[in-house]
Amino acid sequence: MKKYLILALFAFGVSLTLVHVQDAKAAETIVKVQMWNDGMNMKLKLSRHSAPAGKITFQGTNTSQDGTVHEMLVVRVKNKNEKLPYDANSGRIPEDKISSLGEISETDPGKTGTLTLNLTPGLYELFCNKPGHFMAGMHEYFTVK
């Protein structure tokens, strides 16, 4: 009888461990980001615009057909009215004047890059900081709940 009780408790412990591991994996959110342009229009297309707080992986794929290289930075913002500092001479957001949380580095057409962050609730702006890309519309907001 004691032997069966020990086996039952062991099996119960293993099943709890498996559930815990599955729950931890389920907590990660994947956001697919399409980086593209067609002439003067440039966009980031997100598979979703919000996620629960925690581990979030951005998978950015450059789908440009004309050889244009893109990147994606993540910056926390207070609200959608907050303007990031823009330098018209360089056509970029000066990275020394923002607090970037990370980036998908320069990505060639047809290639994919990833960025995994542990994000807290708030609003984030995702954007390409290649010259002229931000002002051409290559930015999106992302909400963490």
PDB file of C-alpha atoms in Angstrom:
ATOM      1  CA  MET A   1       0.000   0.000   0.000  1.00  0.00           C
ATOM      2  CA  LYS A   2       2.798   2.409   0.944  1.00  0.00           C
ATOM      3  CA  LYS A   3       4.566   1.574  -2.334  1.00  0.00           C
ATOM      4  CA  TYR A   4       1.447   2.527  -4.362  1.00  0.00           C
ATOM      5  CA  LEU A   5       1.027   5.754  -2.434  1.00  0.00           C
ATOM      6  CA  ILE A   6       4.627   6.754  -3.193  1.00  0.00           C
ATOM      7  CA  LEU A   7       4.141   5.936  -6.900  1.00  0.00           C
ATOM      8  CA  ALA A   8       0.893   7.898  -6.990  1.00  0.00           C
ATOM      9  CA  LEU A   9       2.531  10.919  -5.331  1.00  0.00           C
ATOM     10  CA  PHE A  10       5.481  10.695  -7.744  1.00  0.00           C
ATOM     11  CA  ALA A  11       3.139  10.585 -10.768  1.00  0.00           C
ATOM     12  CA  PHE A  12       1.164  13.536  -9.378  1.00  0.00           C
ATOM     13  CA  GLY A  13       4.401  15.518  -8.909  1.00  0.00           C
ATOM     14  CA  VAL A  14       5.525  14.772 -12.466  1.00  0.00           C
ATOM     15  CA  SER A  15       2.166  15.888 -13.883  1.00  0.00           C
ATOM     16  CA  LEU A  16       2.340  19.145 -11.889  1.00  0.00           C
ATOM     17  CA  THR A  17       5.837  19.772 -13.227  1.00  0.00           C
ATOM     18  CA  LEU A  18       4.670  19.181 -16.800  1.00  0.00           C
ATOM     19  CA  VAL A  19       1.749  21.574 -16.371  1.00  0.00           C
ATOM     20  CA  HIS A  20       4.091  24.215 -14.939  1.00  0.00           C
ATOM     21  CA  VAL A  21       6.494  23.892 -17.899  1.00  0.00           C
ATOM     22  CA  GLN A  22       3.611  24.127 -20.378  1.00  0.00           C
ATOM     23  CA  ASP A  23       2.237  27.222 -18.621  1.00  0.00           C
ATOM     24  CA  ALA A  24       5.651  28.918 -18.767  1.00  0.00           C
ATOM     25  CA  LYS A  25       5.885  28.274 -22.514  1.00  0.00           C
ATOM     26  CA  ALA A  26       2.332  29.516 -23.077  1.00  0.00           C
ATOM     27  CA  ALA A  27       3.248  32.844 -21.447  1.00  0.00           C
ATOM     28  CA  GLU A  28       5.522  33.822 -24.365  1.00  0.00           C
ATOM     29  CA  THR A  29       3.882  35.889 -27.099  1.00  0.00           C
ATOM     30  CA  ILE A  30       5.089  35.826 -30.690  1.00  0.00           C
ATOM     31  CA  VAL A  31       4.483  38.941 -32.795  1.00  0.00           C
ATOM     32  CA  LYS A  32       5.226  38.620 -36.501  1.00  0.00           C
ATOM     33  CA  VAL A  33       6.390  41.894 -38.021  1.00  0.00           C
ATOM     34  CA  GLN A  34       6.421  42.411 -41.762  1.00  0.00           C
ATOM     35  CA  MET A  35       8.811  45.196 -42.825  1.00  0.00           C
ATOM     36  CA  TRP A  36       8.004  46.377 -46.350  1.00  0.00           C
ATOM     37  CA  ASN A  37       7.918  49.197 -48.817  1.00  0.00           C
ATOM     38  CA  ASP A  38       6.455  49.902 -52.223  1.00  0.00           C
ATOM     39  CA  GLY A  39       8.107  53.000 -53.567  1.00  0.00           C
ATOM     40  CA  MET A  40       7.628  55.859 -51.112  1.00  0.00           C
ATOM     41  CA  ASN A  41       5.274  53.998 -48.742  1.00  0.00           C
ATOM     42  CA  MET A  42       6.951  52.094 -45.934  1.00  0.00           C
ATOM     43  CA  LYS A  43       5.170  50.082 -43.262  1.00  0.00           C
ATOM     44  CA  LEU A  44       5.520  47.758 -40.328  1.00  0.00           C
ATOM     45  CA  LYS A  45       2.648  45.282 -40.389  1.00  0.00           C
ATOM     46  CA  LEU A  46       2.111  43.551 -37.030  1.00  0.00           C
ATOM     47  CA  SER A  47       0.312  40.229 -36.594  1.00  0.00           C
ATOM     48  CA  ARG A  48      -1.141  41.711 -33.401  1.00  0.00           C
ATOM     49  CA  HIS A  49      -1.098  45.139 -31.742  1.00  0.00           C
ATOM     50  CA  SER A  50      -1.285  44.057 -28.101  1.00  0.00           C
ATOM     51  CA  ALA A  51      -0.161  41.310 -25.768  1.00  0.00           C
ATOM     52  CA  PRO A  52      -0.111  40.493 -22.075  1.00  0.00           C
ATOM     53  CA  ALA A  53       2.921  41.602 -20.075  1.00  0.00           C
ATOM     54  CA  GLY A  54       5.864  39.233 -20.114  1.00  0.00           C
ATOM     55  CA  LYS A  55       8.164  37.663 -22.646  1.00  0.00           C
ATOM     56  CA  ILE A  56       7.403  38.906 -26.166  1.00  0.00           C
ATOM     57  CA  THR A  57       9.318  37.842 -29.247  1.00  0.00           C
ATOM     58  CA  PHE A  58       9.155  40.024 -32.326  1.00  0.00           C
ATOM     59  CA  GLN A  59       9.916  38.093 -35.526  1.00  0.00           C
ATOM     60  CA  GLY A  60      10.654  40.673 -38.212  1.00  0.00           C
ATOM     61  CA  THR A  61      10.764  39.695 -41.878  1.00  0.00           C
ATOM     62  CA  ASN A  62      11.850  42.119 -44.575  1.00  0.00           C
ATOM     63  CA  THR A  63       9.500  41.548 -47.520  1.00  0.00           C
ATOM     64  CA  SER A  64      10.751  44.462 -49.639  1.00  0.00           C
ATOM     65  CA  GLN A  65      11.118  43.615 -53.315  1.00  0.00           C
ATOM     66  CA  ASP A  66      13.518  46.402 -54.272  1.00  0.00           C
ATOM     67  CA  GLY A  67      16.572  45.595 -52.128  1.00  0.00           C
ATOM     68  CA  THR A  68      15.708  48.022 -49.302  1.00  0.00           C
ATOM     69  CA  VAL A  69      17.207  47.126 -45.915  1.00  0.00           C
ATOM     70  CA  HIS A  70      15.025  47.653 -42.810  1.00  0.00           C
ATOM     71  CA  GLU A  71      15.386  47.447 -39.029  1.00  0.00           C
ATOM     72  CA  MET A  72      13.000  47.720 -36.086  1.00  0.00           C
ATOM     73  CA  LEU A  73      13.550  49.481 -32.762  1.00  0.00           C
ATOM     74  CA  VAL A  74      11.280  49.344 -29.705  1.00  0.00           C
ATOM     75  CA  VAL A  75      10.782  52.426 -27.505  1.00  0.00           C
ATOM     76  CA  ARG A  76       8.356  52.906 -24.629  1.00  0.00           C
ATOM     77  CA  VAL A  77       6.177  56.023 -25.025  1.00  0.00           C
ATOM     78  CA  LYS A  78       3.716  57.762 -22.694  1.00  0.00           C
ATOM     79  CA  ASN A  79       0.930  58.077 -25.274  1.00  0.00           C
ATOM     80  CA  LYS A  80       0.318  58.309 -29.019  1.00  0.00           C
ATOM     81  CA  ASN A  81       0.712  62.099 -28.893  1.00  0.00           C
ATOM     82  CA  GLU A  82       4.305  61.861 -27.690  1.00  0.00           C
ATOM     83  CA  LYS A  83       6.631  62.786 -30.540  1.00  0.00           C
ATOM     84  CA  LEU A  84       9.985  61.068 -30.775  1.00  0.00           C
ATOM     85  CA  PRO A  85      12.863  63.463 -31.461  1.00  0.00           C
ATOM     86  CA  TYR A  86      13.364  63.563 -35.224  1.00  0.00           C
ATOM     87  CA  ASP A  87      16.421  64.940 -36.994  1.00  0.00           C
ATOM     88  CA  ALA A  88      15.346  66.118 -40.453  1.00  0.00           C
ATOM     89  CA  ASN A  89      18.978  66.427 -41.593  1.00  0.00           C
ATOM     90  CA  SER A  90      19.723  62.729 -41.061  1.00  0.00           C
ATOM     91  CA  GLY A  91      16.136  61.555 -41.606  1.00  0.00           C
ATOM     92  CA  ARG A  92      16.370  59.500 -38.415  1.00  0.00           C
ATOM     93  CA  ILE A  93      15.454  59.433 -34.727  1.00  0.00           C
ATOM     94  CA  PRO A  94      18.732  60.228 -32.877  1.00  0.00           C
ATOM     95  CA  GLU A  95      19.296  57.019 -30.917  1.00  0.00           C
ATOM     96  CA  ASP A  96      21.295  58.851 -28.250  1.00  0.00           C
ATOM     97  CA  LYS A  97      18.131  60.846 -27.415  1.00  0.00           C
ATOM     98  CA  ILE A  98      15.811  57.862 -26.869  1.00  0.00           C
ATOM     99  CA  SER A  99      15.813  54.816 -24.624  1.00  0.00           C
ATOM    100  CA  SER A 100      15.646  51.957 -27.092  1.00  0.00           C
ATOM    101  CA  LEU A 101      14.749  48.665 -25.428  1.00  0.00           C
ATOM    102  CA  GLY A 102      16.296  46.710 -28.285  1.00  0.00           C
ATOM    103  CA  GLU A 103      16.187  46.248 -32.008  1.00  0.00           C
ATOM    104  CA  ILE A 104      16.077  43.864 -34.896  1.00  0.00           C
ATOM    105  CA  SER A 105      19.235  44.962 -36.672  1.00  0.00           C
ATOM    106  CA  GLU A 106      19.512  45.782 -40.348  1.00  0.00           C
ATOM    107  CA  THR A 107      17.659  43.030 -42.191  1.00  0.00           C
ATOM    108  CA  ASP A 108      18.117  42.354 -45.893  1.00  0.00           C
ATOM    109  CA  PRO A 109      15.105  41.585 -48.100  1.00  0.00           C
ATOM    110  CA  GLY A 110      13.911  38.012 -47.651  1.00  0.00           C
ATOM    111  CA  LYS A 111      15.661  37.692 -44.277  1.00  0.00           C
ATOM    112  CA  THR A 112      14.223  37.485 -40.769  1.00  0.00           C
ATOM    113  CA  GLY A 113      15.520  38.777 -37.439  1.00  0.00           C
ATOM    114  CA  THR A 114      14.181  38.322 -33.915  1.00  0.00           C
ATOM    115  CA  LEU A 115      14.057  40.346 -30.731  1.00  0.00           C
ATOM    116  CA  THR A 116      12.827  38.979 -27.405  1.00  0.00           C
ATOM    117  CA  LEU A 117      11.954  41.401 -24.608  1.00  0.00           C
ATOM    118  CA  ASN A 118      10.321  41.100 -21.200  1.00  0.00           C
ATOM    119  CA  LEU A 119       7.810  43.959 -21.465  1.00  0.00           C
ATOM    120  CA  THR A 120       5.726  45.529 -18.714  1.00  0.00           C
ATOM    121  CA  PRO A 121       2.283  47.109 -19.223  1.00  0.00           C
ATOM    122  CA  GLY A 122       2.379  50.256 -21.300  1.00  0.00           C
ATOM    123  CA  LEU A 123       2.517  51.672 -24.811  1.00  0.00           C
ATOM    124  CA  TYR A 124       5.473  51.054 -27.121  1.00  0.00           C
ATOM    125  CA  GLU A 125       6.395  52.481 -30.496  1.00  0.00           C
ATOM    126  CA  LEU A 126       8.056  50.178 -33.010  1.00  0.00           C
ATOM    127  CA  PHE A 127       9.828  51.827 -35.937  1.00  0.00           C
ATOM    128  CA  CYS A 128      12.456  51.540 -38.639  1.00  0.00           C
ATOM    129  CA  ASN A 129      15.273  54.027 -38.133  1.00  0.00           C
ATOM    130  CA  LYS A 130      16.894  53.810 -41.557  1.00  0.00           C
ATOM    131  CA  PRO A 131      17.115  57.323 -43.108  1.00  0.00           C
ATOM    132  CA  GLY A 132      13.694  58.536 -44.222  1.00  0.00           C
ATOM    133  CA  HIS A 133      11.815  55.370 -43.240  1.00  0.00           C
ATOM    134  CA  PHE A 134      10.135  56.723 -40.080  1.00  0.00           C
ATOM    135  CA  MET A 135       8.692  59.756 -41.876  1.00  0.00           C
ATOM    136  CA  ALA A 136       7.598  57.516 -44.769  1.00  0.00           C
ATOM    137  CA  GLY A 137       5.243  55.785 -42.307  1.00  0.00           C
ATOM    138  CA  MET A 138       7.329  52.907 -41.002  1.00  0.00           C
ATOM    139  CA  HIS A 139       6.166  52.915 -37.372  1.00  0.00           C
ATOM    140  CA  GLU A 140       3.416  51.253 -35.306  1.00  0.00           C
ATOM    141  CA  TYR A 141       2.181  51.286 -31.723  1.00  0.00           C
ATOM    142  CA  PHE A 142       2.077  48.174 -29.574  1.00  0.00           C
ATOM    143  CA  THR A 143       0.216  47.884 -26.257  1.00  0.00           C
ATOM    144  CA  VAL A 144       1.246  45.620 -23.401  1.00  0.00           C
ATOM    145  CA  LYS A 145      -1.549  44.924 -20.932  1.00  0.00           C
TER     146      LYS A 145
END
